[in-house]
Amino acid sequence: MLARTLVQKLPTGARAFSSTCARNAAEVKKLGVVGAGQMGLGIALVAATKAGVPVTLVDASETSLDKGLAFADKLLSKDVAKNRITQDEADAARALLQPTTELDDLHSVDFVIEAVPEIPQLKFDIFSKLAEICPKHAILATNTSSISITRIAASTTKDPNDTSNSSRVVSTHFMNPVPVQKGVEIISGLQTSQETLDTAVEFCKKLGKIPSVSKDSPGFLANRILMPYINEAIICLETGVGDRDSIDAIMKNGTNVPMGPLQLADFIGLDTCLAIMKVLYEETGDSKYRPSVHLRNMVDAGWLGKKSGKGFYDYQ
């Protein structure tokens, strides 16, 4: 229904492009998700509830898997209590989530989404393995918020002239929290094929999301715009231009955003904000992306925001 509504609102040229995407897209019958943290679990749960596809959820830690699935149970129960879904629908969605600690269990998926921390070498190692484990038709997607898709794609092959693996690498950058936020940023690397891009776009539509397509450039679209905004708010705080409450209040009440930049940074995770600002600064060489000193200090102190219980606000 969502995809149909979007197409009806599109002008003729865009509608033709949408139809072409749909024709070129491969069908996704089984999904794999690597990483059972907040993002990975959210992606897996949306795939089960919205698209009705079975999901193999992989994490190296049994504890992380147990914690993620417990969170899924909580979200499903909440949806049932609010009459968003029935108990039968919740049970059916939960049954589609299959946890495992073995990456080899992704041998039969059509589409896999990696959602591990923003550590380049960790992602490179995972994609090198996925290229060997997953079927040759499977799309290999990353949820990275800042790391080059071209570099991730390059990790799938030792021969740069052989694009059989690298051409099926793409980014599906979901927004947090995944069950709530509609936007997904689809980013293609230099090697990404048109069929891979089209399949990613159409699959995200089946998840009830609204995809936006961007090029492989530091920070892509979302974080290229968002993170400097958050960073500048932190600089305003550290230089005494305004206090915490004033900074957040003026942006909420003056620009009608749902939360101020400092509260938003807490929800994203200050370590994640710092990691993205470092990538922007190092890859562009532009001083406007220099991370705030106060942001670095807070991360060094372990004050990472909501997930650690303390950031710009207290969450104890």
CSV table of C-alpha atoms in Angstrom, one decimal:
chain,number,residue,atom,x,y,z
A,1,MET,CA,0.0,0.0,0.0
A,2,LEU,CA,2.8,2.4,0.9
A,3,ALA,CA,4.7,1.8,-2.3
A,4,ARG,CA,1.5,2.2,-4.3
A,5,THR,CA,0.7,5.5,-2.6
A,6,LEU,CA,4.2,6.8,-3.3
A,7,VAL,CA,4.0,5.9,-7.0
A,8,GLN,CA,0.6,7.6,-7.3
A,9,LYS,CA,2.2,10.8,-6.0
A,10,LEU,CA,5.2,10.7,-8.3
A,11,PRO,CA,5.3,12.7,-11.6
A,12,THR,CA,5.3,10.6,-14.8
A,13,GLY,CA,9.1,10.5,-15.3
A,14,ALA,CA,9.7,9.4,-11.6
A,15,ARG,CA,6.9,6.9,-11.9
A,16,ALA,CA,8.6,5.3,-14.9
A,17,PHE,CA,11.8,5.2,-13.0
A,18,SER,CA,10.1,3.5,-10.1
A,19,SER,CA,8.5,0.9,-12.4
A,20,THR,CA,12.0,0.2,-13.9
A,21,CYS,CA,13.4,-0.3,-10.4
A,22,ALA,CA,10.7,-2.8,-9.6
A,23,ARG,CA,11.3,-4.8,-12.8
A,24,ASN,CA,15.1,-4.9,-12.2
A,25,ALA,CA,14.8,-5.8,-8.5
A,26,ALA,CA,15.3,-9.4,-7.4
A,27,GLU,CA,12.9,-11.0,-5.0
A,28,VAL,CA,14.0,-11.3,-1.3
A,29,LYS,CA,12.6,-14.4,0.3
A,30,LYS,CA,15.1,-14.7,3.2
A,31,LEU,CA,17.0,-12.0,5.0
A,32,GLY,CA,20.2,-12.2,7.1
A,33,VAL,CA,21.2,-9.6,9.7
A,34,VAL,CA,24.6,-9.4,11.2
A,35,GLY,CA,24.6,-7.8,14.6
A,36,ALA,CA,21.9,-8.1,17.2
A,37,GLY,CA,22.3,-4.6,18.7
A,38,GLN,CA,19.7,-1.9,18.7
A,39,MET,CA,20.0,-1.3,14.9
A,40,GLY,CA,20.3,-4.9,13.8
A,41,LEU,CA,17.4,-6.1,16.0
A,42,GLY,CA,15.3,-3.2,14.7
A,43,ILE,CA,16.0,-4.1,11.1
A,44,ALA,CA,15.3,-7.8,11.7
A,45,LEU,CA,12.0,-7.1,13.6
A,46,VAL,CA,10.7,-4.7,10.8
A,47,ALA,CA,11.5,-7.3,8.2
A,48,ALA,CA,9.6,-9.9,10.1
A,49,THR,CA,6.6,-7.7,10.9
A,50,LYS,CA,6.3,-5.7,7.7
A,51,ALA,CA,7.6,-7.9,4.9
A,52,GLY,CA,6.9,-11.3,6.6
A,53,VAL,CA,10.3,-12.7,5.6
A,54,PRO,CA,12.3,-15.1,7.8
A,55,VAL,CA,15.4,-13.5,9.3
A,56,THR,CA,18.6,-15.2,10.4
A,57,LEU,CA,20.0,-13.0,13.1
A,58,VAL,CA,23.7,-13.4,13.7
A,59,ASP,CA,25.8,-12.2,16.5
A,60,ALA,CA,29.1,-13.5,18.0
A,61,SER,CA,27.6,-13.1,21.5
A,62,GLU,CA,24.8,-15.3,22.9
A,63,THR,CA,24.2,-12.6,25.5
A,64,SER,CA,23.6,-10.0,22.7
A,65,LEU,CA,21.2,-12.3,21.0
A,66,ASP,CA,19.3,-13.0,24.2
A,67,LYS,CA,19.1,-9.3,25.0
A,68,GLY,CA,18.1,-8.4,21.4
A,69,LEU,CA,15.3,-11.0,21.3
A,70,ALA,CA,14.1,-10.0,24.7
A,71,PHE,CA,13.8,-6.4,23.4
A,72,ALA,CA,11.9,-7.7,20.3
A,73,ASP,CA,9.4,-9.5,22.7
A,74,LYS,CA,9.0,-6.2,24.6
A,75,LEU,CA,8.3,-4.2,21.4
A,76,LEU,CA,5.8,-6.8,20.0
A,77,SER,CA,4.0,-6.9,23.4
A,78,LYS,CA,3.7,-3.2,23.3
A,79,ASP,CA,2.3,-3.2,19.8
A,80,VAL,CA,-0.3,-5.8,20.8
A,81,ALA,CA,-1.3,-3.8,23.9
A,82,LYS,CA,-1.8,-0.7,21.7
A,83,ASN,CA,-3.9,-2.8,19.2
A,84,ARG,CA,-1.4,-2.1,16.4
A,85,ILE,CA,-1.1,-5.9,15.7
A,86,THR,CA,-2.9,-9.0,17.0
A,87,GLN,CA,-1.2,-11.5,19.3
A,88,ASP,CA,-1.3,-14.0,16.4
A,89,GLU,CA,0.6,-11.5,14.2
A,90,ALA,CA,3.1,-10.9,17.0
A,91,ASP,CA,3.7,-14.6,17.4
A,92,ALA,CA,4.1,-15.1,13.7
A,93,ALA,CA,6.6,-12.3,13.4
A,94,ARG,CA,8.6,-13.6,16.4
A,95,ALA,CA,8.7,-17.1,14.9
A,96,LEU,CA,10.5,-15.6,11.8
A,97,LEU,CA,13.5,-14.5,13.9
A,98,GLN,CA,16.1,-17.2,14.0
A,99,PRO,CA,19.1,-16.4,16.2
A,100,THR,CA,22.6,-17.9,15.6
A,101,THR,CA,26.2,-17.3,16.5
A,102,GLU,CA,27.4,-18.8,13.2
A,103,LEU,CA,28.0,-16.6,10.2
A,104,ASP,CA,27.9,-19.8,8.1
A,105,ASP,CA,24.2,-20.0,8.7
A,106,LEU,CA,23.7,-17.2,6.1
A,107,HIS,CA,24.5,-19.7,3.3
A,108,SER,CA,20.9,-19.5,1.9
A,109,VAL,CA,19.8,-15.9,2.3
A,110,ASP,CA,18.9,-13.6,-0.6
A,111,PHE,CA,19.8,-10.4,1.2
A,112,VAL,CA,22.1,-9.7,4.2
A,113,ILE,CA,22.4,-6.5,6.2
A,114,GLU,CA,25.5,-5.9,8.4
A,115,ALA,CA,24.8,-3.8,11.4
A,116,VAL,CA,27.9,-4.0,13.6
A,117,PRO,CA,29.8,-1.0,15.2
A,118,GLU,CA,31.5,1.6,13.0
A,119,ILE,CA,34.9,-0.1,13.0
A,120,PRO,CA,36.3,-0.3,9.4
A,121,GLN,CA,38.4,-3.4,9.7
A,122,LEU,CA,35.6,-5.3,11.5
A,123,LYS,CA,33.3,-4.5,8.5
A,124,PHE,CA,35.9,-5.4,6.0
A,125,ASP,CA,36.5,-8.8,7.6
A,126,ILE,CA,32.8,-9.5,7.8
A,127,PHE,CA,32.2,-8.7,4.1
A,128,SER,CA,35.2,-10.8,3.1
A,129,LYS,CA,33.5,-13.7,4.8
A,130,LEU,CA,30.0,-12.9,3.5
A,131,ALA,CA,31.2,-13.0,-0.1
A,132,GLU,CA,32.3,-16.6,0.4
A,133,ILE,CA,29.4,-17.8,2.6
A,134,CYS,CA,26.3,-16.2,0.9
A,135,PRO,CA,24.9,-17.4,-2.4
A,136,LYS,CA,26.3,-15.6,-5.5
A,137,HIS,CA,22.9,-13.9,-6.1
A,138,ALA,CA,22.7,-12.5,-2.5
A,139,ILE,CA,22.9,-8.7,-2.0
A,140,LEU,CA,25.5,-7.8,0.6
A,141,ALA,CA,24.3,-4.6,2.4
A,142,THR,CA,25.9,-2.5,5.2
A,143,ASN,CA,24.1,-0.2,7.6
A,144,THR,CA,27.2,1.9,8.0
A,145,SER,CA,26.6,5.6,8.7
A,146,SER,CA,30.0,6.9,7.5
A,147,ILE,CA,32.4,4.3,6.1
A,148,SER,CA,33.0,4.2,2.3
A,149,ILE,CA,30.9,1.7,0.5
A,150,THR,CA,33.5,1.4,-2.2
A,151,ARG,CA,36.1,0.4,0.4
A,152,ILE,CA,33.7,-2.2,2.0
A,153,ALA,CA,32.9,-3.6,-1.5
A,154,ALA,CA,36.6,-3.9,-2.3
A,155,SER,CA,37.1,-6.1,0.8
A,156,THR,CA,35.0,-8.8,-0.9
A,157,THR,CA,37.6,-9.6,-3.6
A,158,LYS,CA,41.4,-9.9,-4.0
A,159,ASP,CA,41.2,-9.0,-7.7
A,160,PRO,CA,39.9,-5.5,-8.4
A,161,ASN,CA,39.0,-6.6,-11.9
A,162,ASP,CA,36.6,-9.3,-10.6
A,163,THR,CA,33.4,-7.4,-9.7
A,164,SER,CA,31.3,-10.5,-9.2
A,165,ASN,CA,31.2,-9.9,-5.4
A,166,SER,CA,31.8,-6.2,-5.1
A,167,SER,CA,29.0,-5.3,-7.5
A,168,ARG,CA,26.4,-6.8,-5.1
A,169,VAL,CA,27.5,-4.5,-2.2
A,170,VAL,CA,25.4,-1.6,-1.2
A,171,SER,CA,24.4,0.5,1.8
A,172,THR,CA,21.0,0.4,3.4
A,173,HIS,CA,21.5,3.1,6.1
A,174,PHE,CA,18.5,2.8,8.5
A,175,MET,CA,17.6,5.5,10.9
A,176,ASN,CA,17.3,5.0,14.7
A,177,PRO,CA,14.9,3.7,16.0
A,178,VAL,CA,14.3,1.5,13.0
A,179,PRO,CA,10.7,0.5,13.8
A,180,VAL,CA,9.7,4.2,14.0
A,181,GLN,CA,11.8,6.1,11.5
A,182,LYS,CA,10.6,5.9,7.9
A,183,GLY,CA,13.8,7.1,6.1
A,184,VAL,CA,16.5,4.7,4.7
A,185,GLU,CA,19.5,6.0,2.9
A,186,ILE,CA,20.6,3.8,0.0
A,187,ILE,CA,24.2,4.4,-1.0
A,188,SER,CA,26.0,2.8,-3.9
A,189,GLY,CA,29.7,2.3,-4.1
A,190,LEU,CA,31.7,2.7,-7.3
A,191,GLN,CA,31.3,-1.1,-8.0
A,192,THR,CA,27.6,-1.4,-7.1
A,193,SER,CA,25.5,-2.7,-10.0
A,194,GLN,CA,22.1,-1.2,-11.0
A,195,GLU,CA,20.3,-4.4,-10.1
A,196,THR,CA,21.8,-4.4,-6.6
A,197,LEU,CA,20.7,-0.8,-6.1
A,198,ASP,CA,17.2,-1.4,-7.5
A,199,THR,CA,16.8,-4.5,-5.3
A,200,ALA,CA,17.8,-2.6,-2.2
A,201,VAL,CA,15.4,0.2,-3.0
A,202,GLU,CA,12.5,-2.1,-3.6
A,203,PHE,CA,13.2,-4.3,-0.5
A,204,CYS,CA,13.3,-1.2,1.7
A,205,LYS,CA,9.9,-0.2,0.3
A,206,LYS,CA,8.5,-3.6,1.3
A,207,LEU,CA,9.7,-2.8,4.8
A,208,GLY,CA,7.5,0.2,4.8
A,209,LYS,CA,10.4,2.6,4.5
A,210,ILE,CA,10.9,5.6,2.2
A,211,PRO,CA,14.3,5.3,0.5
A,212,SER,CA,16.6,8.1,-0.5
A,213,VAL,CA,19.5,7.4,-2.9
A,214,SER,CA,22.9,9.1,-2.4
A,215,LYS,CA,26.5,8.7,-3.7
A,216,ASP,CA,29.4,7.3,-1.8
A,217,SER,CA,30.8,10.4,-0.2
A,218,PRO,CA,32.0,11.0,3.4
A,219,GLY,CA,28.9,11.1,5.7
A,220,PHE,CA,26.6,10.5,2.7
A,221,LEU,CA,23.6,12.7,3.0
A,222,ALA,CA,22.1,12.2,6.4
A,223,ASN,CA,25.2,12.5,8.5
A,224,ARG,CA,26.9,15.0,6.2
A,225,ILE,CA,24.1,17.4,7.2
A,226,LEU,CA,23.2,16.1,10.7
A,227,MET,CA,26.5,15.6,12.5
A,228,PRO,CA,28.0,19.1,11.9
A,229,TYR,CA,24.7,20.5,13.3
A,230,ILE,CA,25.1,18.4,16.4
A,231,ASN,CA,28.9,19.2,16.6
A,232,GLU,CA,28.2,22.9,16.4
A,233,ALA,CA,25.7,22.7,19.2
A,234,ILE,CA,28.3,21.0,21.4
A,235,ILE,CA,30.8,23.8,20.5
A,236,CYS,CA,28.2,26.4,21.5
A,237,LEU,CA,27.9,24.6,24.8
A,238,GLU,CA,31.7,24.3,25.4
A,239,THR,CA,32.3,28.0,24.5
A,240,GLY,CA,29.5,29.2,26.7
A,241,VAL,CA,27.3,30.7,23.9
A,242,GLY,CA,24.3,29.0,25.6
A,243,ASP,CA,23.6,26.3,28.2
A,244,ARG,CA,22.2,22.9,27.5
A,245,ASP,CA,18.6,23.6,28.0
A,246,SER,CA,18.7,26.9,26.0
A,247,ILE,CA,20.4,25.2,23.1
A,248,ASP,CA,17.9,22.4,22.9
A,249,ALA,CA,14.9,24.6,23.6
A,250,ILE,CA,15.6,27.1,20.8
A,251,MET,CA,16.0,24.4,18.2
A,252,LYS,CA,12.9,22.6,19.4
A,253,ASN,CA,10.7,25.6,19.7
A,254,GLY,CA,12.3,27.7,17.0
A,255,THR,CA,12.7,25.1,14.2
A,256,ASN,CA,10.0,22.6,15.2
A,257,VAL,CA,12.4,19.6,15.5
A,258,PRO,CA,11.2,16.8,17.9
A,259,MET,CA,14.3,17.0,20.1
A,260,GLY,CA,17.2,19.4,20.5
A,261,PRO,CA,20.7,18.6,19.1
A,262,LEU,CA,22.2,17.7,22.5
A,263,GLN,CA,19.4,15.3,23.4
A,264,LEU,CA,19.5,13.8,19.9
A,265,ALA,CA,23.3,13.2,20.3
A,266,ASP,CA,22.6,11.4,23.6
A,267,PHE,CA,20.1,9.1,21.8
A,268,ILE,CA,22.5,8.4,18.9
A,269,GLY,CA,25.4,7.8,21.2
A,270,LEU,CA,28.2,10.3,21.7
A,271,ASP,CA,30.8,7.7,20.6
A,272,THR,CA,29.0,7.2,17.3
A,273,CYS,CA,28.8,11.0,16.8
A,274,LEU,CA,32.5,11.3,17.4
A,275,ALA,CA,33.3,8.4,15.1
A,276,ILE,CA,31.3,10.0,12.3
A,277,MET,CA,32.9,13.4,12.8
A,278,LYS,CA,36.3,11.9,12.7
A,279,VAL,CA,35.5,10.2,9.4
A,280,LEU,CA,34.2,13.5,7.9
A,281,TYR,CA,37.2,15.4,9.2
A,282,GLU,CA,39.8,12.9,8.1
A,283,GLU,CA,38.4,12.1,4.7
A,284,THR,CA,37.6,15.6,3.6
A,285,GLY,CA,40.4,17.4,5.3
A,286,ASP,CA,38.0,20.3,5.9
A,287,SER,CA,38.3,22.0,9.3
A,288,LYS,CA,34.6,22.6,9.6
A,289,TYR,CA,34.2,18.9,10.5
A,290,ARG,CA,36.7,19.1,13.4
A,291,PRO,CA,35.1,17.2,16.3
A,292,SER,CA,34.4,19.3,19.4
A,293,VAL,CA,36.9,19.0,22.2
A,294,HIS,CA,34.1,18.6,24.6
A,295,LEU,CA,32.6,15.8,22.6
A,296,ARG,CA,36.0,14.0,22.7
A,297,ASN,CA,36.2,14.5,26.5
A,298,MET,CA,32.8,13.2,27.1
A,299,VAL,CA,33.5,10.0,25.2
A,300,ASP,CA,36.8,9.6,27.1
A,301,ALA,CA,34.8,9.9,30.3
A,302,GLY,CA,32.5,7.1,29.2
A,303,TRP,CA,29.5,9.5,29.1
A,304,LEU,CA,28.1,8.1,25.8
A,305,GLY,CA,24.5,9.2,26.2
A,306,LYS,CA,21.3,7.2,26.9
A,307,LYS,CA,23.0,3.8,26.4
A,308,SER,CA,25.5,4.5,29.2
A,309,GLY,CA,23.1,6.3,31.5
A,310,LYS,CA,24.8,9.7,31.2
A,311,GLY,CA,25.5,12.1,28.5
A,312,PHE,CA,24.3,15.7,28.2
A,313,TYR,CA,21.4,14.5,30.3
A,314,ASP,CA,21.2,11.9,33.0
A,315,TYR,CA,19.3,8.6,32.3
A,316,GLN,CA,19.8,6.7,35.5
